[in-house]
Structures are given as structure tokens and as C-alpha cells.
Coordinates of C-alpha atoms in Angstrom, one line a residue:
M1 CA 0.0 -0.1 0.0
P2 CA 1.6 3.4 -1.2
L3 CA 1.7 5.9 1.2
P4 CA 1.8 9.2 -0.8
F5 CA 2.0 11.6 2.2
L6 CA 5.5 10.1 3.2
T7 CA 6.9 11.7 0.0
A8 CA 7.5 15.1 -0.8
D9 CA 5.7 15.9 -4.0
R10 CA 5.1 12.7 -5.8
V11 CA 3.7 9.2 -5.2
F12 CA 5.9 6.3 -3.7
D13 CA 8.5 5.0 -6.0
A14 CA 7.8 7.3 -8.9
D15 CA 10.1 7.3 -11.7
A16 CA 9.7 10.9 -12.6
E17 CA 12.8 12.8 -12.4
D18 CA 13.6 14.6 -9.3
I19 CA 12.5 18.2 -10.4
A20 CA 14.0 20.5 -7.5
L21 CA 11.7 23.6 -9.0
P22 CA 8.2 22.0 -10.0
F23 CA 6.5 25.5 -9.9
D24 CA 4.7 27.2 -12.7
D25 CA 5.7 30.5 -11.3
H26 CA 9.2 31.5 -12.2
D27 CA 9.0 35.1 -11.2
S28 CA 9.0 34.5 -7.4
W29 CA 12.3 33.6 -5.8
R30 CA 12.9 29.8 -5.1
R31 CA 15.6 28.0 -3.5
P32 CA 16.7 25.3 -6.1
Y33 CA 17.4 22.5 -3.1
R34 CA 16.5 21.7 0.3
P35 CA 18.4 23.0 3.4
G36 CA 20.9 20.7 4.4
P37 CA 21.2 18.9 7.8
W38 CA 23.9 21.0 9.2
R39 CA 21.9 24.2 8.5
V40 CA 18.7 22.9 10.1
A41 CA 20.6 21.5 13.1
A42 CA 22.1 24.9 13.7
A43 CA 18.9 26.4 13.5
A44 CA 17.1 24.0 15.6
T45 CA 19.7 24.4 18.3
L46 CA 19.2 28.1 18.3
L47 CA 15.4 27.6 18.6
L48 CA 16.0 25.3 21.7
L49 CA 18.2 28.0 23.4
A50 CA 15.6 30.6 22.4
S51 CA 13.0 28.5 24.5
F52 CA 15.3 28.0 27.4
V53 CA 15.7 32.0 27.4
L54 CA 11.9 32.5 27.1
L55 CA 11.3 30.2 30.1
A56 CA 13.8 32.2 32.0
G57 CA 12.1 35.6 30.9
V58 CA 8.9 34.0 32.1
I59 CA 10.5 33.0 35.3
I60 CA 12.1 36.5 36.1
T61 CA 8.7 38.1 35.2
V62 CA 6.9 36.2 37.9
T63 CA 9.5 37.2 40.4
G64 CA 8.8 40.8 39.5
S65 CA 11.7 42.1 37.9
L66 CA 10.4 43.6 34.4
S67 CA 13.9 44.9 33.2
G68 CA 15.4 41.7 33.5
A69 CA 12.6 39.8 31.8
S70 CA 12.7 42.5 29.0
V71 CA 16.3 41.8 28.4
C72 CA 15.5 38.0 28.5
F73 CA 12.4 38.5 25.9
A74 CA 14.7 40.6 23.6
L75 CA 17.5 38.4 23.6
A76 CA 15.1 35.5 22.7
G77 CA 13.7 37.5 19.7
V78 CA 17.4 38.1 18.5
V79 CA 18.2 34.3 18.8
I80 CA 14.9 33.3 16.9
A81 CA 15.4 36.0 14.2
S82 CA 18.9 34.7 13.7
A83 CA 17.5 30.9 13.7
L84 CA 15.3 32.2 10.9
R85 CA 17.7 33.9 8.9
L86 CA 20.1 31.0 9.2
L87 CA 17.4 28.8 7.5
R88 CA 17.0 31.6 4.7
V89 CA 20.9 31.6 3.8
G90 CA 21.7 30.0 0.3
A91 CA 21.3 30.6 -3.2
W92 CA 17.7 31.6 -4.8
V93 CA 16.8 31.7 -8.3
S94 CA 14.2 33.2 -10.4
R95 CA 13.4 34.5 -13.8
H96 CA 15.0 37.8 -12.8
G97 CA 18.4 36.4 -11.8
V98 CA 20.3 34.6 -9.0
R99 CA 20.4 35.9 -5.3
R100 CA 23.0 34.8 -3.0
V101 CA 21.6 35.2 0.6
G102 CA 23.9 35.7 3.3
F103 CA 23.4 35.9 7.1
L104 CA 24.0 39.6 7.1
R105 CA 24.3 40.4 3.3
T106 CA 22.2 39.7 0.1
T107 CA 23.5 40.2 -3.4
T108 CA 21.3 39.8 -6.5
I109 CA 22.8 39.4 -10.0
A110 CA 20.4 39.8 -12.9
W111 CA 20.7 37.1 -15.5
S112 CA 21.5 39.8 -18.2
D113 CA 24.6 40.8 -16.0
A114 CA 26.0 37.4 -15.7
S115 CA 28.2 36.0 -18.6
V116 CA 28.3 32.6 -17.2
V117 CA 27.5 30.5 -14.5
R118 CA 29.6 27.2 -13.8
T119 CA 31.1 24.8 -11.2
V120 CA 34.9 25.2 -10.7
Q121 CA 37.5 23.2 -8.5
Q122 CA 39.0 25.8 -5.9
P123 CA 39.4 26.4 -2.2
V124 CA 36.1 26.5 -0.4
R125 CA 35.3 27.5 3.4
W126 CA 34.5 24.6 5.3
L127 CA 30.8 25.2 7.0
G128 CA 31.6 29.0 6.5
F129 CA 34.6 28.7 9.2
P130 CA 37.9 30.4 8.0
R131 CA 39.7 27.2 7.3
T132 CA 39.5 26.3 3.5
V133 CA 39.5 23.0 1.9
Q134 CA 39.6 21.9 -1.8
G135 CA 36.2 21.5 -3.1
Q136 CA 33.7 22.6 -5.8
A137 CA 32.0 25.9 -6.2
L138 CA 29.2 27.3 -8.2
I139 CA 30.3 30.7 -9.5
V140 CA 28.8 33.5 -11.3
V141 CA 31.1 35.5 -13.6
R142 CA 29.8 39.1 -14.5
R143 CA 30.0 40.5 -17.9
G144 CA 32.9 42.5 -17.1
G145 CA 35.1 39.5 -16.1
E146 CA 34.4 39.9 -12.2
T147 CA 33.6 36.8 -10.4
A148 CA 31.1 37.0 -7.6
T149 CA 31.1 35.5 -4.1
P150 CA 30.4 31.6 -4.9
L151 CA 26.8 30.9 -4.8
L152 CA 27.2 27.2 -3.5
T153 CA 30.1 25.2 -2.3
D154 CA 30.2 21.3 -1.7
H155 CA 31.5 22.1 1.7
N156 CA 28.8 24.5 3.0
A157 CA 26.1 23.7 5.4
D158 CA 23.5 22.7 2.9
F159 CA 25.7 20.2 1.1
L160 CA 28.5 18.9 3.2
A161 CA 28.9 15.1 2.7
R162 CA 26.0 15.4 0.1
A163 CA 27.7 15.4 -3.4
E164 CA 24.7 14.2 -5.2
A165 CA 22.3 17.0 -3.9
F166 CA 25.3 19.5 -4.7
E167 CA 25.2 18.4 -8.2
R168 CA 21.7 18.5 -8.7
A169 CA 21.5 21.9 -7.3
T170 CA 24.3 23.2 -9.4
D171 CA 22.6 21.6 -12.5
T172 CA 19.4 23.2 -11.6
V173 CA 21.3 26.8 -11.3
E174 CA 22.9 26.3 -14.4
A175 CA 19.9 25.4 -16.2
W176 CA 18.1 28.5 -15.1
S177 CA 20.9 30.6 -16.1
D178 CA 20.8 29.0 -19.6
E179 CA 17.3 29.5 -19.9
Y180 CA 17.0 33.2 -18.9
R181 CA 20.8 34.6 -19.5
T182 CA 20.5 36.9 -22.6
G183 CA 23.2 37.2 -25.1

């Protein structure tokens, strides 16, 4: 008995190709892959920490120190916002271009400004730490020859030890580039 509710978008054991972006609306921004286990685990840990801080804020409120409670609630809000932003980090594509969402900064490159999108071998940061290792990165080269910060690497929080998922994601972004890049 197939249980289709256990699968993401298709029936059990479907032979359909794994389409990362099965949406008709190509104007809205979509992530061409699912967040990786490292990213989800870090966000879950932050949310667990926020729950403890919120509990501490409630206890402090009951004891009567409203200034201490407000500090706890503000800290919990910052931790929750950080966890949500961490889940949003990554590469996003639409008909308009490609967007690299970082923790503090977002960069958007229009398809018309990109001359090529390709996967290259280069030193990459391991889980975003300063340590670099040899790996693969998906880069965008702008029309002027300038190379932007890598969109995806095979050693980031989404693709560490998930080479097949990295290949699918890079192929999808390259396909969107080929479809919407002009000139």
C-alpha cells in the first residue's frame, strides 16, 4: 500500500525525475535545493536555546524584575530571528536572476549581467569557517569578468557530505542560467 503523504511531491516509487523547482511561477524567488542537515541542526539548536531564554524570561517576570525579563525576551527575539535568517541563507533563483542570501548581506545578480554560471574546483570554506579545503563551488562570472562570491560550495552547511544533492542543485542553477541569460 503506497503512502503518498510520506513523500514530498510525488507518489511512492515514482520514476519521475527529481525536479527541484516544480513551480509554474518563475517570477518568485525559489531555492533550488532543500536546506542541508547542518543548517537545520544549527537552527534547531538556536530555537532550543531561545526556548530556554524565554522560559527564563517568564520566571524572571513572575519574580517581579521586569527590566531583567525584557532583556531575556529581547535576547530570545534576537536568537529566534537569527535562527530564521540562518534557514534562509543560500542561493535563490527566479526569472530575474540569481540571489545569494548571506546571514548579514544579500546580493542579487540579474541574468543579463551574468556572462557564465559554472562549477569550478577551488579552495572553499568549510561550513563557513575560515578554514579552507579543496572543493567545488558554483560561481557567477559577471559581464565585466568579475567573479562574484560563490553561490554554493560542496562544503557549506547545505551540501557537506551530500555530493549528489550538490550536483543536482548546481545543475538546476546552471539550467536556469542557460534559460534566462541573454546574449
